[in-house]
Coordinates of C-alpha atoms and ligand atoms in Angstrom, one line a residue:
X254 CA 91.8 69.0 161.6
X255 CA 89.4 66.6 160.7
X256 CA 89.8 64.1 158.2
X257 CA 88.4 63.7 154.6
X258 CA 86.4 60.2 153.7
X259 CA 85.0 59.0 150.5
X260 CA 81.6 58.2 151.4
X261 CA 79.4 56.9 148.3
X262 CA 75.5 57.4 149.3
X263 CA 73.1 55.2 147.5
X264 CA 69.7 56.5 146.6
X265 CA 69.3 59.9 146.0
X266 CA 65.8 60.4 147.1
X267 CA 64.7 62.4 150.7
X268 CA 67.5 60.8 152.7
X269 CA 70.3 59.6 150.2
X270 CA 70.5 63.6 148.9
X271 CA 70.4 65.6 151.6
X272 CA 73.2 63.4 153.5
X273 CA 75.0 63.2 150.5
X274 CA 75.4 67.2 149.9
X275 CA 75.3 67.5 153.8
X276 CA 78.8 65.2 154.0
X277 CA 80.3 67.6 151.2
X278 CA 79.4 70.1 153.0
X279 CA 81.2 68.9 156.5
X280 CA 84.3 68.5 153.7
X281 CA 84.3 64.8 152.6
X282 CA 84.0 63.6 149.3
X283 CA 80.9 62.1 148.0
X284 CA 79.5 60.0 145.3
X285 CA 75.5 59.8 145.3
X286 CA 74.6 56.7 143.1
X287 CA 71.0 55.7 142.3
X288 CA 69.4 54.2 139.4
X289 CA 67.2 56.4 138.2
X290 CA 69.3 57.8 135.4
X291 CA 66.3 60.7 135.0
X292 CA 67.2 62.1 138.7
X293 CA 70.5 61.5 137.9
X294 CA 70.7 63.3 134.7
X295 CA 69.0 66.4 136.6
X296 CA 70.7 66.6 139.9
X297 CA 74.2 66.5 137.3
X298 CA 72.8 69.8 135.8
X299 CA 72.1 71.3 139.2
X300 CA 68.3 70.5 139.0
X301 CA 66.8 69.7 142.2
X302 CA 64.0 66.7 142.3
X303 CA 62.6 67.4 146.1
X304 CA 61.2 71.0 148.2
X305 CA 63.3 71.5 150.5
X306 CA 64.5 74.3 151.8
X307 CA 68.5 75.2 151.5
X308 CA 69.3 72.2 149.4
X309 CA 69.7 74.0 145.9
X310 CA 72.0 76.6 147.7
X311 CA 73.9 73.1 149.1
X312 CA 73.7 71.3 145.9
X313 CA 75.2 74.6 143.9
X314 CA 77.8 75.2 146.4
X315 CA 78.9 71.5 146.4
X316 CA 78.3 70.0 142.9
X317 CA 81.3 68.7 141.3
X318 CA 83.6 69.8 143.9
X319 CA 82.3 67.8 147.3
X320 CA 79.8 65.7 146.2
X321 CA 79.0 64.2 142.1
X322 CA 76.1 62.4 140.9
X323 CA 76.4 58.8 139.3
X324 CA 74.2 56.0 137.6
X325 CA 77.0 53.5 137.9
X326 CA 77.8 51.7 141.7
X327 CA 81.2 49.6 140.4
X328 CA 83.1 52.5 140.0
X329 CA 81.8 54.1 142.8
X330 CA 82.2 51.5 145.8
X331 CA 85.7 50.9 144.7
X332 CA 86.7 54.5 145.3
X333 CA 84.9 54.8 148.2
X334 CA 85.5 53.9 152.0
X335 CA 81.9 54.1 153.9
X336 CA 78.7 53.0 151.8
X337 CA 75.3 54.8 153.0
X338 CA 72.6 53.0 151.6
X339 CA 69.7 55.3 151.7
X340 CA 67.4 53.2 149.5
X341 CA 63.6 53.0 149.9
X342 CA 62.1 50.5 152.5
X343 CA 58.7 50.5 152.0
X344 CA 55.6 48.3 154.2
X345 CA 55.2 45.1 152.3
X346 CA 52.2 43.1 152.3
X347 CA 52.5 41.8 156.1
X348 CA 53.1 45.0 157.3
X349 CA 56.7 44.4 157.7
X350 CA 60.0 46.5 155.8
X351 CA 60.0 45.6 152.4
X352 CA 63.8 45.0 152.0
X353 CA 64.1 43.9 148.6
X354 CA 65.9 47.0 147.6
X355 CA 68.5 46.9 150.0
X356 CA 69.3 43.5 149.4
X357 CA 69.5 44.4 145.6
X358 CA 71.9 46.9 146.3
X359 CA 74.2 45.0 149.3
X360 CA 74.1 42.3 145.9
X361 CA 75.7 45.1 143.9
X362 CA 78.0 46.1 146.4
X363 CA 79.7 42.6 147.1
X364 CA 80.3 41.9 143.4
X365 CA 82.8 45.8 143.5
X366 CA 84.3 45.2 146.9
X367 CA 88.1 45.8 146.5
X368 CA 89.2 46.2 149.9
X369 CA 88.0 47.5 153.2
X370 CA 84.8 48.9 153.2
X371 CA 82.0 49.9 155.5
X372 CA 78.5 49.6 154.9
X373 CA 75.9 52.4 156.7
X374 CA 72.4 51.5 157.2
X375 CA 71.1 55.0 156.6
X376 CA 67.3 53.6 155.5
X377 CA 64.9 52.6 158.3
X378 CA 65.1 48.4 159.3
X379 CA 64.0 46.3 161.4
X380 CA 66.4 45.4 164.0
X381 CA 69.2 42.4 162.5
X382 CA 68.7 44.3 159.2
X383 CA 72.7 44.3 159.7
X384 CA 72.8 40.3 160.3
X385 CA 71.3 39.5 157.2
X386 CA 73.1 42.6 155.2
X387 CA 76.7 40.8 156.7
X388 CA 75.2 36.9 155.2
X389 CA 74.4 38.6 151.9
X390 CA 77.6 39.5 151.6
X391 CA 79.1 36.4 153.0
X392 CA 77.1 34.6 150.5
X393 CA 78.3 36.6 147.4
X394 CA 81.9 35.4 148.6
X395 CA 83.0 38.6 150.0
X396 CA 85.5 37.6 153.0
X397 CA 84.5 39.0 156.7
X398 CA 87.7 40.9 157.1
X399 CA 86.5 43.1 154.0
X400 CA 83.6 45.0 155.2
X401 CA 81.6 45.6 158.4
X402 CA 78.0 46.8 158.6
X403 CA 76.7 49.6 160.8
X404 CA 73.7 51.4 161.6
X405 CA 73.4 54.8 161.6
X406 CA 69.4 55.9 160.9
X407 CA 68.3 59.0 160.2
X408 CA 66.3 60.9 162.1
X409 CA 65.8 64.5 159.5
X410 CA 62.0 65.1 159.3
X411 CA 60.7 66.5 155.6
X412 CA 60.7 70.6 155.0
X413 CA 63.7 70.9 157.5
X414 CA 65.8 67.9 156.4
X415 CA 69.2 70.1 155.7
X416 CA 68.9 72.1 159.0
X417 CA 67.9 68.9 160.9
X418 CA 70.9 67.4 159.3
X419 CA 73.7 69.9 160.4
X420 CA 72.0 70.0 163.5
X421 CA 71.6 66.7 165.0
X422 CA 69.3 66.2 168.0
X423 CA 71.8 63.5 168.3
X424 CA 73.6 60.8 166.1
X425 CA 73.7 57.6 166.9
X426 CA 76.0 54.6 165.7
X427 CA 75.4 51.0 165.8
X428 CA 78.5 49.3 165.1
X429 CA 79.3 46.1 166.6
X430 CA 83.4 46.8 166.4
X431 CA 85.3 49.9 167.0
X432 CA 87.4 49.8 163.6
X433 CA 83.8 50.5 161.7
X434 CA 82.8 52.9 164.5
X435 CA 85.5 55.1 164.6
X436 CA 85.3 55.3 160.6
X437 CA 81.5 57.1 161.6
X438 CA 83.2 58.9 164.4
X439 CA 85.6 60.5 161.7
X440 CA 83.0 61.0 159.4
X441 CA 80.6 62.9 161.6
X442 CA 83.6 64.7 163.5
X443 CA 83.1 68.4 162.6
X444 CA 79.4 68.0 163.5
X445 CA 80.5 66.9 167.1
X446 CA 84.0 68.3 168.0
X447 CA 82.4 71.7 166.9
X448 CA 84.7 72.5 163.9
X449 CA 82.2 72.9 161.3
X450 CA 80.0 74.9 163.5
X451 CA 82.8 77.2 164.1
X452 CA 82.8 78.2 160.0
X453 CA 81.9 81.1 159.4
X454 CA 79.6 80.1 156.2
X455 CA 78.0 76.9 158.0
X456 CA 74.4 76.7 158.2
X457 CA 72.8 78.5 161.3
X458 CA 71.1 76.4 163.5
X459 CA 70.8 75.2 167.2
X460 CA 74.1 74.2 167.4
X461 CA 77.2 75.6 167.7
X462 CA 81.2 75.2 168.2
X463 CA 80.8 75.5 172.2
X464 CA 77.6 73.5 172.1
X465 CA 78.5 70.9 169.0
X466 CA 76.0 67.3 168.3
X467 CA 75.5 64.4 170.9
X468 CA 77.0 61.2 169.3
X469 CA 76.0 57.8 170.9
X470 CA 77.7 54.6 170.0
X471 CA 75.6 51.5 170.7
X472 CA 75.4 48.0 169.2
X473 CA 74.4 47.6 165.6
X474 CA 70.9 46.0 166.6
X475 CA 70.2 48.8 169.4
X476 CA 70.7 51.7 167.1
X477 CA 67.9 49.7 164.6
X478 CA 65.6 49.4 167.3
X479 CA 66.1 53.6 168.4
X480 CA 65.0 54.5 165.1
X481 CA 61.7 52.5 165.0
X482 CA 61.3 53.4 168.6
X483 CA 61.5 57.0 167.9
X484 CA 59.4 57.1 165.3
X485 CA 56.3 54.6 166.7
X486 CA 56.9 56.8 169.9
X487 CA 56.5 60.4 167.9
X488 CA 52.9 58.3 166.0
X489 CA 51.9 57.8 169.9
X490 CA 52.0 61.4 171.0
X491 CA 50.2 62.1 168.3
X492 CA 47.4 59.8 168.1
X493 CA 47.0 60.5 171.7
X494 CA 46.4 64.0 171.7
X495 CA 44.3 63.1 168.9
X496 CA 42.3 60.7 171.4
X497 CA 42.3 63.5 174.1
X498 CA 40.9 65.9 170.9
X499 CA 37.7 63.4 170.3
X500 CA 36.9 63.4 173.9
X501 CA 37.7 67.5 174.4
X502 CA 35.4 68.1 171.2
X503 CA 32.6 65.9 172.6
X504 CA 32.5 67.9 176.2
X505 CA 33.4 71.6 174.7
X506 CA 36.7 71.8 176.2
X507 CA 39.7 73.2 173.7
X508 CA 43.0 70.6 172.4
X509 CA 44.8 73.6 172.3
X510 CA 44.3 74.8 175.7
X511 CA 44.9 71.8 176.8
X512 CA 48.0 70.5 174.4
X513 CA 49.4 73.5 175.9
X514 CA 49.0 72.9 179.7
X515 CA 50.3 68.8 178.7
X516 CA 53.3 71.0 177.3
X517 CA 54.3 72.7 179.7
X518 CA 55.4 69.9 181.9
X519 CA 59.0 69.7 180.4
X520 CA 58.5 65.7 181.0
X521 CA 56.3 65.7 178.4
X522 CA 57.4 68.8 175.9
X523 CA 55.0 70.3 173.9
X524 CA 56.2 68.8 170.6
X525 CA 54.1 66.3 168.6
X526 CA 51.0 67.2 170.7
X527 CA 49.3 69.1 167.2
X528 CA 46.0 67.2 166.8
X529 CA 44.4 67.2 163.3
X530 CA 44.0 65.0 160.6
X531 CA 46.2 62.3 161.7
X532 CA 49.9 61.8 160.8
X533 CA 50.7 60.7 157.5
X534 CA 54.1 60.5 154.9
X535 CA 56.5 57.9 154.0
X536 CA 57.9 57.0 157.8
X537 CA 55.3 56.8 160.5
X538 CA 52.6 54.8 158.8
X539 CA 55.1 52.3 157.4
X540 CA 57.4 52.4 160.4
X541 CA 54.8 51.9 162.9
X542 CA 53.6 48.9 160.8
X543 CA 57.3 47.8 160.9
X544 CA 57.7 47.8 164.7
X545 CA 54.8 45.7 165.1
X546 CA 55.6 43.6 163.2
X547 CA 58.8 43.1 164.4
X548 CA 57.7 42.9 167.9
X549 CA 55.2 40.1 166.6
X550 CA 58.5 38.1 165.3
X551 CA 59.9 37.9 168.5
X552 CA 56.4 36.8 170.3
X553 CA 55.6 40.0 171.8
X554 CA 52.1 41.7 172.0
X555 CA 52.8 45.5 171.5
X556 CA 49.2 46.1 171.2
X557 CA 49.8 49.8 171.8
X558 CA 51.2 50.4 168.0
X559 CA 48.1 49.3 166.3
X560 CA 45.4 51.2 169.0
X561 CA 48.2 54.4 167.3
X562 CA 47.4 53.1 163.9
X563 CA 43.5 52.7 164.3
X564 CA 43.2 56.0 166.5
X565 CA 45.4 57.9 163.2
X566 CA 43.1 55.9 160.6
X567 CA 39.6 57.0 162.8
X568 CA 40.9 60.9 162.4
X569 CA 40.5 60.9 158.8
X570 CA 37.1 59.2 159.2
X571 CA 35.8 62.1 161.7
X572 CA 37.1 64.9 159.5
X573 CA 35.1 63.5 156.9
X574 CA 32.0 63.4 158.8
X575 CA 33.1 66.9 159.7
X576 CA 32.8 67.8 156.2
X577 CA 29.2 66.1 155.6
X578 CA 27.7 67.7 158.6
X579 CA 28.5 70.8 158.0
X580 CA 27.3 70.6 154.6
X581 CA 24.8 68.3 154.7
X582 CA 25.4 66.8 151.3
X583 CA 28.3 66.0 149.7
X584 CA 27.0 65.3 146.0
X585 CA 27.5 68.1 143.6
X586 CA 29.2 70.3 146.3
X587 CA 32.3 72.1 145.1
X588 CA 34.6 72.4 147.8
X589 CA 38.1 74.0 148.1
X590 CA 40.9 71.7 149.1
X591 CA 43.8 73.9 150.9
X592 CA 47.0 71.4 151.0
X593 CA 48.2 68.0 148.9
X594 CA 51.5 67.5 151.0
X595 CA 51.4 65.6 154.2
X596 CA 53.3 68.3 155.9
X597 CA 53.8 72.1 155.5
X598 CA 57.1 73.0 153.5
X599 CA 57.4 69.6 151.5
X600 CA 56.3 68.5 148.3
X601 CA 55.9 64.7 149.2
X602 CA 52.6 63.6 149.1
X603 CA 53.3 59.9 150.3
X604 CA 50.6 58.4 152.1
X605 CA 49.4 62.4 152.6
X606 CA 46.0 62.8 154.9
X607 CA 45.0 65.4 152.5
X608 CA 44.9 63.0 149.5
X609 CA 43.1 60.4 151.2
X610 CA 40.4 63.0 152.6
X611 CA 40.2 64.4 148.8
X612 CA 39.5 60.8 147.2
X613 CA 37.2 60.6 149.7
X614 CA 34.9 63.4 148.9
X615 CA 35.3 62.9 145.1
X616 CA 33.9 59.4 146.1
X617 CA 30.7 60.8 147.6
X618 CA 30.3 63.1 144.7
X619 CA 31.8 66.3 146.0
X620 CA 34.1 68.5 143.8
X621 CA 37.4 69.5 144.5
X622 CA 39.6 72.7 143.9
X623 CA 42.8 72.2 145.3
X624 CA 46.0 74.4 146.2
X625 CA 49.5 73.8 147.4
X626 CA 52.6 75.9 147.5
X627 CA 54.5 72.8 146.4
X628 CA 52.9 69.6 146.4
X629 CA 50.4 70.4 143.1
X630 CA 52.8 68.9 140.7
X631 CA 53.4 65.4 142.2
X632 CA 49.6 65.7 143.3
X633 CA 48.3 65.6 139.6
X634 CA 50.0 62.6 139.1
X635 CA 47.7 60.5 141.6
X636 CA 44.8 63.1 141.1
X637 CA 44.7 64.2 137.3
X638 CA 43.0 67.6 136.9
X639 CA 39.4 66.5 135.1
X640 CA 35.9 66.5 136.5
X641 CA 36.2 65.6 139.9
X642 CA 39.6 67.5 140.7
X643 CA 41.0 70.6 139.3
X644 CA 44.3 72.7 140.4
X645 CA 43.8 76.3 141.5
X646 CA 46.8 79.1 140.9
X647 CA 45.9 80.9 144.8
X648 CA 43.8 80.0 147.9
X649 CA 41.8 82.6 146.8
X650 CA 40.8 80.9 143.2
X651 CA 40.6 77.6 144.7
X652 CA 37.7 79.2 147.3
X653 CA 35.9 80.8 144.1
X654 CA 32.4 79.7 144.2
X655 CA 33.0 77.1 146.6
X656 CA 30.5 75.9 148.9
X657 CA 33.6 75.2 152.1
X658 CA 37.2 75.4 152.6
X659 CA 38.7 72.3 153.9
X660 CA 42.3 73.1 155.5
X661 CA 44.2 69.8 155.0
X662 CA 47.6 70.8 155.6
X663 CA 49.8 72.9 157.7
X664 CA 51.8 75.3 155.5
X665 CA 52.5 78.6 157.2
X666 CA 50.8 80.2 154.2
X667 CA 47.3 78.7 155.3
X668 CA 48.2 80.5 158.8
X669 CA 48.0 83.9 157.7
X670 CA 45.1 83.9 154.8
X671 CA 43.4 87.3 154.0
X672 CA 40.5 85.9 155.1
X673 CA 38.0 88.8 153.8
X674 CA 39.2 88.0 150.7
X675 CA 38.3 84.1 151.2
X676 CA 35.0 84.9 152.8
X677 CA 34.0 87.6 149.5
X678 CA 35.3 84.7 147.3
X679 CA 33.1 81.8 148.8
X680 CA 29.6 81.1 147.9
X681 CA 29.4 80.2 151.7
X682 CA 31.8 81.4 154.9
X683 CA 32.2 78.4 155.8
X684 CA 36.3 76.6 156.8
X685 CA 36.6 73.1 157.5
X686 CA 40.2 73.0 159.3
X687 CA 41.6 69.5 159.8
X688 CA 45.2 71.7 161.2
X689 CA 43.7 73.8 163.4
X690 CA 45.2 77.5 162.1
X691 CA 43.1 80.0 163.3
X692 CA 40.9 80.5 166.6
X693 CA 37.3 79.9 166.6
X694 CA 36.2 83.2 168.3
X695 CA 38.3 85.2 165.7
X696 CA 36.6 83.2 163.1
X697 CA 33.1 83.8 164.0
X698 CA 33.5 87.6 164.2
X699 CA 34.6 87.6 160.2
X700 CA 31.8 85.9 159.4
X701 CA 32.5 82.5 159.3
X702 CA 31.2 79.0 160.1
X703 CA 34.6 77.3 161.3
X704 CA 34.8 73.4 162.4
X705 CA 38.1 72.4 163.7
X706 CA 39.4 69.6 165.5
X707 CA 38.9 69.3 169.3
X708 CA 37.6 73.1 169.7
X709 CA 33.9 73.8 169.9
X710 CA 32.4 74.9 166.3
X711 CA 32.0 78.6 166.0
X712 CA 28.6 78.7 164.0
X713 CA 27.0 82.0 162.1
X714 CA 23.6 82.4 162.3
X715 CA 22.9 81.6 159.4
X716 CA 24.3 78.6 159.6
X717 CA 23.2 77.4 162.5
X718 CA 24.5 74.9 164.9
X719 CA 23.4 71.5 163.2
X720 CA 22.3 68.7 166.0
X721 CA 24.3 65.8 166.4
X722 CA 23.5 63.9 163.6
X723 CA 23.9 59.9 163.1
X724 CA 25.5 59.6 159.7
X725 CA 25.0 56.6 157.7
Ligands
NAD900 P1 63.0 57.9 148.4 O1 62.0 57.0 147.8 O2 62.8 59.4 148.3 O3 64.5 57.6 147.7 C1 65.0 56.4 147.5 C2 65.9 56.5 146.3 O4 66.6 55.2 146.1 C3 65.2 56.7 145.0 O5 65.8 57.9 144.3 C4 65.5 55.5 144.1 O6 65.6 55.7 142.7 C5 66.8 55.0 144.7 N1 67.1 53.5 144.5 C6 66.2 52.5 144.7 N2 66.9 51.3 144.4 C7 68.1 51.7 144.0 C8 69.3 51.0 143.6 N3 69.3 49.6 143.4 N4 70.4 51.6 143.3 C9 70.5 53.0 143.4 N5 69.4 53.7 143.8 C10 68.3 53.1 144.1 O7 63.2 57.4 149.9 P2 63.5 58.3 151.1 O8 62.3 59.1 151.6 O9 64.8 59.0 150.9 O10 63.8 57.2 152.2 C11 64.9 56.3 152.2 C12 65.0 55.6 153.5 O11 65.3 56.5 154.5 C13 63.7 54.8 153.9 O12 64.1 53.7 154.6 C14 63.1 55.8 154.9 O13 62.2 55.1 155.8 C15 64.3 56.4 155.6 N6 64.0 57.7 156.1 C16 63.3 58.6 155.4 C17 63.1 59.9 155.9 C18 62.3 60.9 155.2 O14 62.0 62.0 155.8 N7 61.9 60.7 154.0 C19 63.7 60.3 157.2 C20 64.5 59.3 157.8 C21 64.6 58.0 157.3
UGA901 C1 59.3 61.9 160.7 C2 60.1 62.2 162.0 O1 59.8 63.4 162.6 C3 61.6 62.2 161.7 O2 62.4 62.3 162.9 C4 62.0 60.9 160.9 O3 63.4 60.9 160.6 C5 61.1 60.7 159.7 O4 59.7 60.7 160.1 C6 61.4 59.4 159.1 O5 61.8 58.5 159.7 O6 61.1 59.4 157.9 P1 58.5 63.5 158.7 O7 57.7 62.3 158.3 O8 59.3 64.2 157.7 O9 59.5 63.1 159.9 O10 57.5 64.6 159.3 P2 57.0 64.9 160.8 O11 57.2 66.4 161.0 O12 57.4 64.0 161.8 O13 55.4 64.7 160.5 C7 54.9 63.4 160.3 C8 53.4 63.5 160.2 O14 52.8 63.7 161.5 C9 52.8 64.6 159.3 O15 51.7 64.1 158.6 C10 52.4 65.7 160.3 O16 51.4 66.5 159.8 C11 51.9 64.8 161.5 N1 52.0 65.5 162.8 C12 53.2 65.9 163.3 C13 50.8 65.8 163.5 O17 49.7 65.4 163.0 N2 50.9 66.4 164.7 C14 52.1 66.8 165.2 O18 52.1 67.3 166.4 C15 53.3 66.5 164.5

């Protein structure tokens, strides 16, 4: 039987929610805190503030039974045992974690600590992140035999953040003594004895009762450095395929042909080998940023992390090109933008490729009729519908008159367009694709002009094949 702890989670944004109705559902009880009293009054009356695919299901099944929402930390800390903080941690001006928030709220914490308490790094630091958390609360007088810090960072990716949740690849714990440890181990128990696999309403996924999570225990500042790692060494498979993409495009050869033979070779996996636009979101910018920065700290040349950066920031750069040479002009054209989000199945448009490319071509005097399943919403906020930008209901009404369709982001729907419909609703077949959905052959039997990444152009006649060009 595994044992029930009050957890209090602290920012109820990506990470902070999703762990927060993910502990209820593993049967503790949970108190999500944040600030924003908006979100708060919303996720109290069931609303849900992020896409993401099972979470209203959680967040019904849960609210007010496992897990309540809350404005108010005081309260909160006192009835609770572990402390997540899952605030933001965003790049500050030198590159490095802003950490202003999570010192704001380890502040809070020390002035409502009434006994014993463990506080969880679940937002991304830099390695001794726990050091300084442990003198902040020194400093606000809170004695050393009240509280321990630990690391535990999350690894969910955005679109499959519930599922990635209740099915670890693995967890890791950073705790630097085994009475704060062995609070995680209780915590995350029926995710690695089995028990809440074994349920007969839990969440479907890759694991199971006979095959439950991997749980590693390391030191507080090793389980810091995993997450950066991680994440700087997901940006580096992807920047290098898009590397290998530049060089495949420039001698005919195909990425995906050859993505697929890397792949294959289980040393390397053929995750994270999609080359396109370049990654993009709140993490691997920022957190590649981070790293290097805190490599720099300790007098170390990782040189590697910013060739990642600079290859990711040159792939927007080409696809723009893309655009212009296939077009030849960019003033006056109207052109239909196919994805906001910086991912399929999200709605988070932080630090999204797509919006970058788009500000882009309204800068050179293009047009822009954009779609997204999700992201449209959070998209009109950056990008106001006027002039320059307006929102389309379809793919279909976004293509209408257009002179191109750009393909900026991966959603499934993009996969699996009616594409004689797209081609009757164009003023010219012609599909930019920065995600690489469809084949080139295919493309050029419906009729179509198609420029992708790393794959020879499939050109119609009557488009012809325009020579390499030297753009200004
Ligand atoms: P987010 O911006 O979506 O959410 C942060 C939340 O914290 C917001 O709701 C905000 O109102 C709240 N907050 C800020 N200050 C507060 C305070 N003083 N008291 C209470 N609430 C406060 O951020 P996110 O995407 O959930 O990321 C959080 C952390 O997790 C970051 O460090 C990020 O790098 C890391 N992370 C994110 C992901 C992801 O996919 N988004 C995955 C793994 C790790
Ligand atoms: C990423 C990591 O995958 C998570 O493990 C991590 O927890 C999270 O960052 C974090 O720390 O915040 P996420 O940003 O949600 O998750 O999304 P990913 O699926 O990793 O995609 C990131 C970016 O890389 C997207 O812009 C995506 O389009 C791009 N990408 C991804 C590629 O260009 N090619 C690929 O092969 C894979």
């Amino acid at each position: 039987m595994s044992k029930q702890v009050s957890i209090c989670v602290i920012g109820s944004g990506y990470v902070g929610l999703v762990a927060a109705v993910c502990f209820a559902e593993i049967g503790h009880k949970v108190i999500c805190v944040d600030n924003n009293e908006a979100k708060v009054k919303m996720l109290r009356e069931g609303g849900v503030p992020i896409y993401e695919e099972h979470l209203p299901d959680l967040l019904a099944k849960h609210l007010n039974r496992g897990v309540e929402f809350s404005c108010e930390l005081g309260p909160a800390i006192e009835q609770c045992d572990a402390i997540f903080i899952a605030v933001g941690t965003p790049q500050g001006s030198t590159g490095s974690a802003d950490l202003s928030y999570v010192e704001a709220v380890v502040s809070e914490i020390a002035r409502s600590v009434n006994g014993y308490k463990v506080l969880v790094e679940k937002s991304t630091v830099p390695v001794y992140t726990n050091e300084w958390v442990s003198r902040c609360m020194h400093r606000h007088g809170v004695e050393p035999h009240n509280f321990d810090v630990v690391s535990n960072p999350e690894f969910l990716r955005e679109g499959t953040a519930i599922e990635d949740f209740l099915h670890p690849d693995r967890i890791v714990i950073g705790a630097n003594n085994k009475r704060s440890a062995d609070l995680l181990r209780d915590i995350y128990a029926p995710l690695t004895d089995g028990s809440y696999y074994a349920k007969p309403d839990a969440l479907p996924g890759m694991l199971s009762a006979e095959k439950p999570a991997t749980l590693l225990v390391t030191s507080a500042q090793s389980a810091e450095i995993i997450k950066h790692a991680s994440n700087a060494f997901l940006a580096l498979k992807i920047s290098f395929i898009n590397a290998i993409s530049n060089l495949a495009e420039s001698v005919d050869a195909d990425i995906e042909d050859i993505a697929a033979g890397m792949g294959l070779d289980s040393r390397i996996g053929p995750k994270f080998l999609r080359a396109g636009l370049g990654y993009g979101g709140s993490c691997f910018p920022k957190d590649v940023a981070a790293f290097y920065w805190v490599a720099q700290q300790q007098g170390i040349d990782f040189q590697i992390l910013e060739e990642v950066r600079k290859i990711n920031a040159t792939q927007q750069e080409i696809f723009f090109n893309k655009v212009r040479s296939a077009l030849w002009t960019l003033r006056g054209k109207k052109l239909a933008a196919l994805g906001l989000a910086f991912k399929g199945d999200t709605d988070d448009i932080r630090d999204s490729p797509a919006i970058d490319v788009i500000k882009k071509l309204i800068a050179a005097g293009a047009t822009i009729s954009a779609y997204d399943p999700a992201a449209m919403d959070k998209a009109k906020a950056v990008l106001p519908a006027g002039e320059s930008i307006s929102y389309a209901a379809s793919p279909y009404e976004a293509a209408e008159g257009a002179d191109a369709v750009l393909i900026l982001t991966d959603w499934k729907e993009f996969a699996k367009l009616d594409l004689q419909k797209l081609n009757v609703a164009l003023k010219f077949p012609i599909i930019i694709d920065g995600r690489n959905l469809y084949k080139p052959a295919e493309m050029l039997e419906l009729g179509f002009t198609y420029v992708s990444v790393g794959r020879p152009a499939a050109y119609t006649a009557q488009q012809g094949k325009p020579r390499k060009l030297v753009l200004s």
